[in-house]
Every structure is written in structure tokens, then in C-alpha cells.
């Protein structure tokens, strides 16, 4: 049976949530497999706007099983709040949600570390994390000694584990300058809080790896929901201005615990322009009126932190790189309506570095900072398109723009989005998304 994955191809917020919600109709299971509540995925259904952090965007479709797999990092309190928030709005969250006992748990010390480290990086520019403790939790996972997984919270040894880690973290955080000399983590209180959360989460906790492996054998249709975007991938993104997990297609197998070859279709999500939140290089950034226009029209403010997103032109060099990295089969071009009022639109078709044209996205962040984008100018369409539902009804200039994106990036466009609502979607008939 086919399995699909949805991957953001830029710096996150490409509207993955909307596409996952739409594709859920053709799937039995939806899986979040990396990242945590640094993600903010929006689904607009029936006029209601839902913001999801960790719960898969498939949660709104009855009969679909949602899985938060072992490659994620989670803060139990935030997860419970998310469950409660959805339940209060009439969304059913019960047996249809399963959370891996292998997922790593975010503790108060991780928030403190995130806050302290964010401005002390090796690079002078701050990464500008979401301050959700994501990086510190993944660091402990890789370091092993101070890591605690969800499954550990149900063992008799949990209290000892908390005491050991809290003592070590008190020492290390004090040396980082947290809270002055008297800084002390209260292991007893943390143990109590987390034990209470664990009890409430107990009905959802399962061995999701075993569940997914059985589901594959049973021929279930699985949809993997990537978080962040490939340019924020810990290994392949604009390091160190990245998140701490593999947010390109490379993360699916490791994060979900499934063989990589079960994924038969990769859907790549692109905004019709580019945005980035936080620090790091952004070659096509428009820190000017054009950028502000896109920010205003696209409501480009972070779903999680409400920070204004940096905005710029579509970068085909970066997109061609991430499309190949995840071997994308078909593209979804989102937020096309945001560009409607611009008289002309630029696409970055190449980079110049030290006066020479380069075709590959540079591996070092300093070079990404130094590249000079080469632009091609296309006419705008100066006409609202939010009500268009058929590709052929788009203005010619809009169609030309979309097809130029597909051409430059080297993959077909199967879906165009002209508004946040489920209905504001154009499926390109000739493509199989
Ligand atoms: P995600 O993190 O990739 O799921 O994306 P976000 O939810 O963080 O950001 C995408 C934003 O764009 C959300 O507010 C969506 O409701 C909105 N959105 C999605 N598709 C469209 C579209 O085609 N046009 C417009 N104007 N907004 C859209
Ligand atoms: P979704 O899934 C956009 C960015 C942060 C920061 C960097 C590291 O909604 O697309 P972290 O807290 O992960 O250590 O922050 O990554 N970032 C995102 N930007 N969308 C996201 O998720 C992001 N998740 C993290 O702004 O620059
Ligand atoms: Mg988002």
C-alpha cells in the first residue's frame, strides 16, 4: 500500500498543515515523526481555525488514526493542553491518538537551557529558537546520560532518574549563569508534576513502532507529516541556523521507525514566495516594502511565537536543492493569492558567489550569506484569485508563474492553494497528488 510523506521545502510554515488535512482523506494513519511544539500547523475547516503543535493535522477526520512517533520531543503539559483545547472545541481526541513511549520528554531545565543558550552560540547572530526546549532535549537524547523518554515515566526508577538529572542540571545550569548562585531545580516538585501528566497521558501511550510496522503489513495507507522545512534540517539545512531534527525527507524512517522504502510518494510543499522566522541567511529576503506587503497580505507572523516572519522572493536554487534532497514527486504551491497585487514578481533562478555563477546551494552558511541572487522578472496578475477553483481559470500570468516554479525546480505542480480554507484549493487534474 502506498505511503505518502509531506515535506516543507523552505524554512517552515509552507502550509503543510493544510495539505496534510486535505490528503488525510486518502489515508488511514497520519504520523508526526520529528520536532515538537516548535511546529505550528494550521488547519482551517468549516470556518474554524485550528493551530496544532504536536498532534497530527489528521485529527479532524473521523476514523483516522493519529500517531506521534518516537522521533519527536514533547512537553507533556503542552501536549495535554493541546488535547484539552481540541476537546473543548468538539474535536474528538481519544483512541484516535497514539503517542510513542520512545518519544523524548522536555523538562523545565530544557526551557532554561534554550533561553540561556540562544544568545550564546558560536555564531554572533542568534538562532532565535522558539524557546520550546527542542534543541536542549534533542541534545540530551544524543548525549543519552541525561535523557528521559516517555516510557521511563511509567517505571519505578523514574523518581531516581529525575533526582539524578535534576542534580546534574542544577550544576550545569548554575555554571551557565541561570538564576544566580542559588539556582536549584526542585526534583520533588518536578517528579510530582510529571507523574501527574504521565497518568493523564497513559491512555495514549503505546509502542507506535510496532503499531506502524503492523499497519504496513496490513496494507494501511500512511501519511507522514513533516514539521519545519528542509532548509531547517539539522544536517542538510543552513547549519547552525536550523532546528535539531531531520526535517527533510531524510527524517521519516528514523523518526517514525519504518523502513525508508515504504514511502512511495513525496509531496513537497512550497510557498509561492519565501519566509523565515529567526536568524540565519536568507538570500532572497526583501527587508523593504515588498517584504512588508507580503507580510501584511500573507499574515506572516509566527503561528507559535507571533514573531514577524522575514519575507522574500521565491528561491528556485534553494527549492531545487531541497526537492532533490527529499526526491519530491509532486509539488504543492501555497499562498499564491498573497502575490496578487504585485505588478511584477521576481524569482531567484541562480546565485553568484565571488562573481561566478553557481548552481548548487552552498554547504557553508557563510557562503549562503554571501551569494548574490540572480532574478528573473515575471508580470503580476493584479487580480484576486481566492475564489478560483480550476487551474485553467487562473489568470494567465498566475499560471505562467506557477509553471515557471515547477520548471525551475524540476518537478510537476499538483496543487495550488489560493486561501487558507480547505475549499480554496486547486488540484491540477493532470497530476496525481
Ligand atoms: P505549516 O507550519 O507549514 O503548517 O504552516 P503555518 O500554519 O505555520 O502557516 C501557514 C499559514 O498560511 C496559516 O495561517 C494558514 O492558514 C495559511 N494558509 C494556508 N494556505 C494558504 C493560502 O493558500 N493562502 C493564504 N492566504 N493563506 C494560506
Ligand atoms: P513548522 O512545522 C518555522 C525555526 C525557529 C528557529 C529555528 C530553531 O510550523 O513549519 P527551534 O525552536 O526548533 O530550536 O528553533 O527553527 N523553526 C521554525 N520556523 N516553522 C517551524 O515549524 C519552525 N520550527 C522551528 O524559528 O529559527
Ligand atoms: Mg508553522
Short mmCIF file of C-alpha atoms and ligand atoms in Angstrom, two decimals:
data_model
loop_
_atom_site.label_atom_id
_atom_site.label_comp_id
_atom_site.label_asym_id
_atom_site.label_seq_id
_atom_site.Cartn_x
_atom_site.Cartn_y
_atom_site.Cartn_z
CA UNK A 1 0.00 0.00 0.00
CA UNK A 2 1.26 3.46 -0.77
CA UNK A 3 2.63 5.68 1.98
CA UNK A 4 2.98 9.40 1.44
CA UNK A 5 5.10 11.98 3.15
CA UNK A 6 4.57 15.72 3.23
CA UNK A 7 7.78 17.74 3.47
CA UNK A 8 8.25 21.50 3.78
CA UNK A 9 10.83 22.60 1.22
CA UNK A 10 11.76 26.02 2.59
CA UNK A 11 12.24 27.34 6.15
CA UNK A 12 8.97 26.05 7.59
CA UNK A 13 5.41 27.38 7.62
CA UNK A 14 4.81 26.40 3.99
CA UNK A 15 1.22 25.45 4.94
CA UNK A 16 1.94 21.77 5.48
CA UNK A 17 -0.99 21.55 7.91
CA UNK A 18 -3.47 22.48 5.20
CA UNK A 19 -2.09 19.90 2.76
CA UNK A 20 -1.93 17.14 5.39
CA UNK A 21 -5.56 17.81 6.33
CA UNK A 22 -6.56 17.50 2.66
CA UNK A 23 -4.52 14.36 1.99
CA UNK A 24 -5.80 12.71 5.17
CA UNK A 25 -8.97 11.89 3.23
CA UNK A 26 -6.97 9.30 1.28
CA UNK A 27 -5.15 7.81 4.30
CA UNK A 28 -5.82 5.67 7.38
CA UNK A 29 -2.99 6.90 9.60
CA UNK A 30 -1.24 10.27 9.99
CA UNK A 31 2.16 10.37 11.72
CA UNK A 32 4.22 13.19 13.21
CA UNK A 33 7.75 11.81 13.46
CA UNK A 34 10.17 14.66 14.29
CA UNK A 35 10.24 18.03 16.00
CA UNK A 36 7.86 19.04 18.73
CA UNK A 37 5.82 22.04 19.73
CA UNK A 38 8.17 24.31 17.80
CA UNK A 39 5.84 23.43 14.93
CA UNK A 40 2.61 25.34 14.41
CA UNK A 41 0.44 23.77 11.73
CA UNK A 42 -2.78 25.50 10.76
CA UNK A 43 -5.93 23.76 9.55
CA UNK A 44 -8.96 25.81 8.58
CA UNK A 45 -12.12 23.73 8.50
CA UNK A 46 -15.71 24.90 8.40
CA UNK A 47 -14.65 28.48 9.13
CA UNK A 48 -12.81 27.39 12.28
CA UNK A 49 -9.05 27.96 12.57
CA UNK A 50 -7.07 25.29 14.42
CA UNK A 51 -3.37 25.61 15.33
CA UNK A 52 -1.66 22.32 16.01
CA UNK A 53 1.71 21.91 17.69
CA UNK A 54 2.30 18.20 18.08
CA UNK A 55 -0.96 16.47 17.30
CA UNK A 56 -1.06 15.40 13.65
CA UNK A 57 -3.16 17.51 11.28
CA UNK A 58 -5.21 14.40 10.51
CA UNK A 59 -7.06 14.69 13.84
CA UNK A 60 -10.11 16.39 12.26
CA UNK A 61 -11.09 13.45 10.07
CA UNK A 62 -13.08 10.78 11.93
CA UNK A 63 -11.77 7.24 11.63
CA UNK A 64 -8.18 8.34 11.03
CA UNK A 65 -5.53 7.15 13.48
CA UNK A 66 -3.06 9.85 14.53
CA UNK A 67 0.39 8.86 15.73
CA UNK A 68 3.09 10.92 17.46
CA UNK A 69 6.12 8.74 16.83
CA UNK A 70 9.37 8.17 18.71
CA UNK A 71 11.45 10.76 16.85
CA UNK A 72 9.51 13.64 18.39
CA UNK A 73 10.27 15.55 21.60
CA UNK A 74 7.36 16.52 23.78
CA UNK A 75 6.41 18.60 26.74
CA UNK A 76 3.65 16.62 28.50
CA UNK A 77 1.94 19.70 29.87
CA UNK A 78 1.79 21.41 26.45
CA UNK A 79 0.55 18.20 24.85
CA UNK A 80 -2.24 17.85 27.43
CA UNK A 81 -3.20 21.48 26.86
CA UNK A 82 -3.38 20.82 23.15
CA UNK A 83 -5.59 17.77 23.70
CA UNK A 84 -7.83 19.73 26.10
CA UNK A 85 -8.05 22.68 23.70
CA UNK A 86 -9.19 20.47 20.83
CA UNK A 87 -11.64 18.54 23.01
CA UNK A 88 -13.16 21.79 24.26
CA UNK A 89 -13.84 22.75 20.65
CA UNK A 90 -15.61 19.47 19.95
CA UNK A 91 -12.76 17.67 18.19
CA UNK A 92 -12.63 14.05 19.22
CA UNK A 93 -9.27 13.08 20.76
CA UNK A 94 -9.25 9.62 22.29
CA UNK A 95 -8.29 6.26 20.86
CA UNK A 96 -7.55 8.06 17.59
CA UNK A 97 -4.36 9.48 19.15
CA UNK A 98 -1.34 7.35 19.95
CA UNK A 99 1.93 8.63 21.41
CA UNK A 100 5.20 6.75 21.31
CA UNK A 101 6.78 5.62 24.56
CA UNK A 102 10.11 6.25 22.79
CA UNK A 103 9.49 9.99 22.41
CA UNK A 104 11.85 12.13 24.48
CA UNK A 105 10.45 14.32 27.22
CA UNK A 106 11.12 18.05 27.57
CA UNK A 107 11.75 19.14 31.18
CA UNK A 108 11.97 22.57 32.84
CA UNK A 109 15.77 22.52 32.53
CA UNK A 110 15.44 22.30 28.75
CA UNK A 111 13.48 25.56 28.63
CA UNK A 112 16.09 27.20 30.81
CA UNK A 113 18.91 25.91 28.60
CA UNK A 114 17.11 27.07 25.46
CA UNK A 115 16.79 30.55 26.94
CA UNK A 116 20.40 30.71 28.12
CA UNK A 117 21.98 29.22 25.02
CA UNK A 118 20.06 31.08 22.38
CA UNK A 119 22.23 34.17 22.64
CA UNK A 120 25.50 32.39 23.39
CA UNK A 121 26.01 30.45 20.18
CA UNK A 122 29.35 30.25 18.40
CA UNK A 123 27.88 32.44 15.69
CA UNK A 124 27.30 36.08 16.62
CA UNK A 125 23.81 36.04 15.09
CA UNK A 126 21.25 34.39 17.33
CA UNK A 127 19.43 31.28 16.05
CA UNK A 128 16.28 32.73 17.54
CA UNK A 129 14.71 29.44 18.57
CA UNK A 130 11.07 29.05 19.52
CA UNK A 131 12.23 28.61 23.17
CA UNK A 132 10.28 25.38 23.46
CA UNK A 133 13.28 23.39 24.76
CA UNK A 134 13.58 21.48 21.47
CA UNK A 135 17.34 21.74 20.90
CA UNK A 136 18.32 21.01 24.53
CA UNK A 137 16.03 17.94 24.63
CA UNK A 138 17.50 16.55 21.39
CA UNK A 139 20.99 17.29 22.73
CA UNK A 140 20.26 15.15 25.79
CA UNK A 141 18.81 12.42 23.60
CA UNK A 142 22.04 12.19 21.63
CA UNK A 143 24.10 12.54 24.84
CA UNK A 144 21.99 9.74 26.45
CA UNK A 145 23.04 10.16 30.12
CA UNK A 146 20.50 12.88 30.92
CA UNK A 147 17.71 11.82 28.61
CA UNK A 148 14.28 10.67 29.78
CA UNK A 149 11.77 9.08 27.42
CA UNK A 150 8.02 8.97 27.81
CA UNK A 151 8.17 5.25 28.62
CA UNK A 152 10.56 5.96 31.53
CA UNK A 153 7.84 7.92 33.32
CA UNK A 154 5.89 4.73 34.00
CA UNK A 155 8.77 2.89 35.67
CA UNK A 156 9.64 2.66 39.36
CA UNK A 157 13.03 4.17 38.57
CA UNK A 158 11.51 7.46 37.34
CA UNK A 159 11.94 9.26 40.68
CA UNK A 160 15.65 8.28 40.87
CA UNK A 161 16.15 9.34 37.27
CA UNK A 162 14.63 12.77 37.91
CA UNK A 163 16.74 13.26 41.02
CA UNK A 164 19.94 12.32 39.22
CA UNK A 165 19.27 14.52 36.19
CA UNK A 166 17.94 17.47 38.22
CA UNK A 167 21.11 17.48 40.35
CA UNK A 168 23.34 17.38 37.28
CA UNK A 169 21.29 20.07 35.54
CA UNK A 170 21.37 22.31 38.61
CA UNK A 171 25.17 22.19 38.44
CA UNK A 172 25.40 22.76 34.70
CA UNK A 173 22.76 25.50 34.61
CA UNK A 174 24.39 27.33 37.50
CA UNK A 175 27.64 27.36 35.57
CA UNK A 176 25.77 28.84 32.60
CA UNK A 177 24.58 31.65 34.84
CA UNK A 178 20.98 30.61 35.47
CA UNK A 179 19.27 32.35 38.37
CA UNK A 180 22.42 33.41 40.19
CA UNK A 181 24.27 31.27 42.75
CA UNK A 182 21.18 29.94 44.46
CA UNK A 183 19.83 28.23 41.36
CA UNK A 184 18.25 24.92 42.33
CA UNK A 185 15.85 22.65 40.46
CA UNK A 186 13.18 21.18 42.73
CA UNK A 187 13.34 17.47 41.82
CA UNK A 188 10.44 16.51 44.11
CA UNK A 189 8.09 19.04 42.55
CA UNK A 190 9.11 18.19 39.02
CA UNK A 191 8.64 14.49 39.75
CA UNK A 192 5.14 15.12 41.09
CA UNK A 193 4.11 17.32 38.17
CA UNK A 194 5.43 14.96 35.53
CA UNK A 195 3.93 11.90 37.25
CA UNK A 196 0.54 13.61 37.18
CA UNK A 197 0.93 14.42 33.48
CA UNK A 198 2.07 10.85 32.81
CA UNK A 199 -1.09 9.47 34.40
CA UNK A 200 -3.27 11.65 32.19
CA UNK A 201 -1.29 10.69 29.10
CA UNK A 202 -1.31 6.96 29.90
CA UNK A 203 -4.28 6.05 27.64
CA UNK A 204 -2.45 7.41 24.59
CA UNK A 205 1.00 5.93 25.19
CA UNK A 206 1.96 2.94 23.07
CA UNK A 207 4.74 1.26 21.13
CA UNK A 208 3.97 3.13 17.92
CA UNK A 209 6.85 1.49 16.05
CA UNK A 210 5.22 -1.93 16.47
CA UNK A 211 1.87 -0.39 15.54
CA UNK A 212 3.22 1.15 12.32
CA UNK A 213 5.12 -1.98 11.29
CA UNK A 214 1.90 -3.99 11.70
CA UNK A 215 -0.03 -1.32 9.82
CA UNK A 216 2.40 -1.54 6.89
CA UNK A 217 1.94 -5.32 6.75
CA UNK A 218 -1.82 -4.89 6.94
CA UNK A 219 -1.71 -2.59 3.91
CA UNK A 220 -2.86 0.57 5.73
CA UNK A 221 -2.37 3.87 3.95
CA UNK A 222 0.03 6.00 5.98
CA UNK A 223 0.68 9.74 5.70
CA UNK A 224 3.83 11.13 7.30
CA UNK A 225 3.56 14.77 8.34
CA UNK A 226 6.90 16.58 8.32
CA UNK A 227 7.42 19.57 10.58
CA UNK A 228 9.63 22.60 9.85
CA UNK A 229 11.22 22.70 6.40
CA UNK A 230 14.18 21.05 4.69
CA UNK A 231 16.33 24.21 4.93
CA UNK A 232 16.00 23.89 8.73
CA UNK A 233 17.21 20.25 8.66
CA UNK A 234 19.92 19.67 11.30
CA UNK A 235 22.24 18.01 8.74
CA UNK A 236 21.21 19.47 5.41
CA UNK A 237 19.89 22.92 6.25
CA UNK A 238 21.59 26.26 6.82
CA UNK A 239 23.52 24.99 9.85
CA UNK A 240 23.72 26.21 12.62
CA UNK A 241 20.57 28.23 11.87
CA UNK A 242 18.40 25.13 11.82
CA UNK A 243 16.23 23.07 14.12
CA UNK A 244 17.57 19.99 15.93
CA UNK A 245 15.94 17.24 13.89
CA UNK A 246 15.93 15.94 10.32
CA UNK A 247 13.12 17.97 8.82
CA UNK A 248 13.84 16.94 5.23
CA UNK A 249 12.59 13.60 3.88
CA UNK A 250 15.69 12.06 5.47
CA UNK A 251 13.90 12.11 8.84
CA UNK A 252 10.91 9.91 8.05
CA UNK A 253 12.42 6.45 8.54
CA UNK A 254 14.46 7.27 11.65
CA UNK A 255 11.75 9.31 13.31
CA UNK A 256 8.81 7.00 12.65
CA UNK A 257 10.66 3.70 12.93
CA UNK A 258 9.68 2.44 9.49
CA UNK A 259 11.83 1.33 6.57
CA UNK A 260 12.54 4.26 4.23
CA UNK A 261 11.27 2.40 1.21
CA UNK A 262 7.70 2.25 2.47
CA UNK A 263 7.31 5.87 1.35
CA UNK A 264 6.08 5.71 -2.22
CA UNK A 265 5.15 9.33 -2.71
CA UNK A 266 6.81 12.51 -1.52
CA UNK A 267 4.72 15.67 -1.63
CA UNK A 268 6.85 18.82 -1.38
CA UNK A 269 5.26 21.96 0.00
CA UNK A 270 6.38 25.39 -1.22
CA UNK A 271 5.13 28.85 -0.56
CA UNK A 272 4.81 30.92 -3.72
CA UNK A 273 7.48 33.11 -2.09
CA UNK A 274 9.86 32.55 0.86
CA UNK A 275 9.64 33.23 4.57
CA UNK A 276 11.91 32.58 7.51
CA UNK A 277 11.47 33.12 11.27
CA UNK A 278 14.51 33.60 13.47
CA UNK A 279 18.14 34.12 12.47
CA UNK A 280 20.21 32.81 9.58
CA UNK A 281 20.90 33.62 5.95
CA UNK A 282 18.05 34.25 3.53
CA UNK A 283 19.39 35.17 0.09
CA UNK A 284 16.14 36.46 -1.42
CA UNK A 285 14.95 38.36 1.67
CA UNK A 286 13.16 41.64 0.93
CA UNK A 287 13.65 43.77 4.00
CA UNK A 288 11.68 46.56 2.35
CA UNK A 289 8.18 47.49 1.16
CA UNK A 290 7.80 44.34 -0.91
CA UNK A 291 8.60 42.18 2.13
CA UNK A 292 6.18 44.19 4.25
CA UNK A 293 3.48 43.87 1.60
CA UNK A 294 3.88 40.06 1.59
CA UNK A 295 3.88 40.00 5.41
CA UNK A 296 0.66 42.01 5.56
CA UNK A 297 -1.19 40.12 2.84
CA UNK A 298 0.03 36.71 3.96
CA UNK A 299 -0.40 37.46 7.67
CA UNK A 300 3.18 36.32 8.01
CA UNK A 301 3.51 36.24 11.77
CA UNK A 302 4.70 33.07 13.54
CA UNK A 303 1.99 30.57 14.46
CA UNK A 304 3.93 29.61 17.60
CA UNK A 305 5.70 32.80 18.70
CA UNK A 306 3.82 35.51 16.73
CA UNK A 307 7.19 36.88 15.63
CA UNK A 308 7.01 38.69 12.26
CA UNK A 309 8.30 36.34 9.59
CA UNK A 310 11.02 37.60 7.28
CA UNK A 311 9.70 37.62 3.70
CA UNK A 312 11.29 37.44 0.27
CA UNK A 313 11.06 36.23 -3.30
CA UNK A 314 10.81 32.59 -4.35
CA UNK A 315 14.25 30.98 -4.35
CA UNK A 316 14.46 28.30 -7.04
CA UNK A 317 18.09 27.43 -6.24
CA UNK A 318 17.20 26.52 -2.66
CA UNK A 319 14.00 24.76 -3.71
CA UNK A 320 15.75 22.71 -6.40
CA UNK A 321 18.20 21.57 -3.73
CA UNK A 322 15.54 20.52 -1.21
CA UNK A 323 13.36 18.92 -3.89
CA UNK A 324 16.25 16.67 -4.87
CA UNK A 325 17.25 16.04 -1.26
CA UNK A 326 13.85 14.53 -0.49
CA UNK A 327 13.23 13.20 -4.02
CA UNK A 328 9.92 15.01 -4.25
CA UNK A 329 7.39 13.55 -6.69
CA UNK A 330 4.89 16.36 -6.79
CA UNK A 331 4.72 19.95 -5.55
CA UNK A 332 2.05 21.94 -3.76
CA UNK A 333 2.42 25.70 -4.33
CA UNK A 334 0.76 27.52 -1.46
CA UNK A 335 -0.38 31.08 -0.70
CA UNK A 336 -0.37 32.11 -4.36
CA UNK A 337 -3.13 34.65 -3.59
CA UNK A 338 -0.71 36.63 -1.42
CA UNK A 339 1.16 37.80 -4.54
CA UNK A 340 -1.97 39.01 -6.34
CA UNK A 341 -1.48 42.77 -6.02
CA UNK A 342 2.17 42.92 -7.05
CA UNK A 343 2.76 44.46 -10.50
CA UNK A 344 5.75 42.21 -11.09
CA UNK A 345 7.20 39.21 -9.35
CA UNK A 346 10.82 38.11 -9.10
CA UNK A 347 12.09 34.54 -8.97
CA UNK A 348 15.64 33.76 -8.00
CA UNK A 349 16.98 31.46 -10.72
CA UNK A 350 20.65 31.39 -9.74
CA UNK A 351 23.29 32.61 -7.34
CA UNK A 352 26.54 34.43 -7.91
CA UNK A 353 29.36 33.82 -5.47
CA UNK A 354 32.55 35.90 -5.85
CA UNK A 355 31.36 36.97 -9.29
CA UNK A 356 30.86 33.40 -10.52
CA UNK A 357 27.52 31.77 -11.23
CA UNK A 358 26.90 28.73 -9.03
CA UNK A 359 24.17 26.13 -9.39
CA UNK A 360 24.38 24.26 -6.09
CA UNK A 361 23.02 25.55 -2.79
CA UNK A 362 26.20 26.23 -0.76
CA UNK A 363 27.03 23.85 2.09
CA UNK A 364 28.51 26.54 4.35
CA UNK A 365 26.36 29.17 5.96
CA UNK A 366 28.93 31.91 5.26
CA UNK A 367 28.61 31.28 1.53
CA UNK A 368 24.80 31.25 1.73
CA UNK A 369 25.15 34.66 3.34
CA UNK A 370 27.43 35.94 0.59
CA UNK A 371 25.58 34.76 -2.51
CA UNK A 372 24.00 37.37 -4.75
CA UNK A 373 20.68 36.18 -6.15
CA UNK A 374 20.10 36.38 -9.89
CA UNK A 375 16.47 37.24 -10.62
CA UNK A 376 14.08 36.71 -13.44
CA UNK A 377 11.10 39.08 -13.55
CA UNK A 378 7.61 37.89 -14.37
CA UNK A 379 4.48 40.02 -14.77
CA UNK A 380 1.99 40.00 -11.89
CA UNK A 381 -1.75 39.38 -12.41
CA UNK A 382 -3.23 42.21 -10.34
CA UNK A 383 -6.48 40.36 -9.79
CA UNK A 384 -7.92 38.48 -6.82
CA UNK A 385 -7.69 34.71 -7.23
CA UNK A 386 -9.02 33.46 -3.86
CA UNK A 387 -12.25 32.25 -5.47
CA UNK A 388 -10.63 30.38 -8.34
CA UNK A 389 -11.10 26.57 -8.12
CA UNK A 390 -9.88 25.36 -11.52
CA UNK A 391 -6.36 25.73 -12.78
CA UNK A 392 -7.48 26.97 -16.18
CA UNK A 393 -9.45 29.79 -14.53
CA UNK A 394 -6.30 31.32 -13.02
CA UNK A 395 -5.08 34.45 -14.83
CA UNK A 396 -2.50 33.59 -17.48
CA UNK A 397 0.25 35.41 -15.56
CA UNK A 398 -0.50 33.36 -12.42
CA UNK A 399 -0.39 30.11 -14.41
CA UNK A 400 2.87 31.15 -16.02
CA UNK A 401 4.34 31.91 -12.61
CA UNK A 402 3.33 28.52 -11.18
CA UNK A 403 4.56 26.60 -14.17
CA UNK A 404 7.86 28.50 -14.10
CA UNK A 405 8.32 27.39 -10.48
CA UNK A 406 7.73 23.76 -11.48
CA UNK A 407 10.08 24.10 -14.42
CA UNK A 408 12.94 25.69 -12.44
CA UNK A 409 12.60 23.26 -9.56
CA UNK A 410 12.25 20.27 -11.87
CA UNK A 411 9.04 18.68 -10.55
CA UNK A 412 5.34 18.93 -11.50
CA UNK A 413 2.92 21.10 -9.55
CA UNK A 414 -0.08 19.04 -8.41
CA UNK A 415 -1.83 21.50 -6.13
CA UNK A 416 -2.16 25.27 -5.92
CA UNK A 417 -3.57 26.97 -2.85
CA UNK A 418 -5.33 30.34 -3.06
CA UNK A 419 -6.51 30.77 0.54
CA UNK A 420 -6.34 29.10 3.96
CA UNK A 421 -9.66 27.24 3.70
CA UNK A 422 -9.98 23.64 2.57
CA UNK A 423 -12.08 24.78 -0.37
CA UNK A 424 -9.55 27.35 -1.55
CA UNK A 425 -7.57 24.67 -3.29
CA UNK A 426 -6.90 23.94 -6.94
CA UNK A 427 -5.97 20.37 -7.76
CA UNK A 428 -4.10 20.15 -11.03
CA UNK A 429 -6.02 17.35 -12.75
CA UNK A 430 -3.18 16.04 -14.88
CA UNK A 431 -1.05 15.43 -11.78
CA UNK A 432 -1.60 12.76 -9.21
CA UNK A 433 -1.25 14.36 -5.78
P1 LIG B 1 2.75 24.98 8.44
O1 LIG B 1 3.57 25.16 9.67
O2 LIG B 1 3.57 24.56 7.28
O3 LIG B 1 1.57 24.06 8.63
O4 LIG B 1 2.18 26.43 8.09
P2 LIG B 1 1.56 27.51 9.12
O5 LIG B 1 0.25 27.04 9.56
O6 LIG B 1 2.56 27.86 10.16
O7 LIG B 1 1.46 28.78 8.19
C1 LIG B 1 0.68 28.80 7.03
C2 LIG B 1 -0.38 29.92 7.17
O8 LIG B 1 -0.91 30.21 5.90
C3 LIG B 1 -1.54 29.54 8.03
O9 LIG B 1 -2.01 30.66 8.71
C4 LIG B 1 -2.58 29.06 7.01
O10 LIG B 1 -3.93 29.16 7.47
C5 LIG B 1 -2.32 30.00 5.88
N1 LIG B 1 -2.61 29.49 4.54
C6 LIG B 1 -2.50 28.22 4.07
N2 LIG B 1 -2.71 28.20 2.73
C7 LIG B 1 -2.94 29.47 2.36
C8 LIG B 1 -3.19 30.09 1.11
O11 LIG B 1 -3.21 29.47 0.06
N3 LIG B 1 -3.39 31.45 1.11
C9 LIG B 1 -3.35 32.18 2.24
N4 LIG B 1 -3.55 33.49 2.15
N5 LIG B 1 -3.09 31.63 3.45
C10 LIG B 1 -2.88 30.30 3.50
P1 LIG B 2 6.53 24.47 11.24
O1 LIG B 2 6.38 22.97 11.42
C1 LIG B 2 9.20 27.90 11.00
C2 LIG B 2 12.82 27.79 13.47
C3 LIG B 2 12.90 28.77 14.61
C4 LIG B 2 14.41 28.98 14.69
C5 LIG B 2 14.96 27.58 14.36
C6 LIG B 2 15.32 26.75 15.59
O2 LIG B 2 5.39 25.24 11.77
O3 LIG B 2 6.88 24.78 9.82
P2 LIG B 2 13.88 25.51 17.46
O4 LIG B 2 12.91 26.05 18.46
O5 LIG B 2 13.35 24.46 16.59
O6 LIG B 2 15.19 25.09 18.10
O7 LIG B 2 14.25 26.79 16.54
O8 LIG B 2 13.92 26.93 13.63
N1 LIG B 2 11.60 26.94 13.48
C7 LIG B 2 10.57 27.09 12.63
N2 LIG B 2 10.34 28.03 11.70
N3 LIG B 2 8.33 26.88 11.16
C8 LIG B 2 8.55 25.93 12.08
O9 LIG B 2 7.76 24.83 12.19
C9 LIG B 2 9.70 26.02 12.89
N4 LIG B 2 10.21 25.27 13.90
C10 LIG B 2 11.38 25.84 14.23
O10 LIG B 2 12.24 29.97 14.31
O11 LIG B 2 14.84 29.84 13.65
MG1 LIG B 3 4.04 26.64 11.09
#
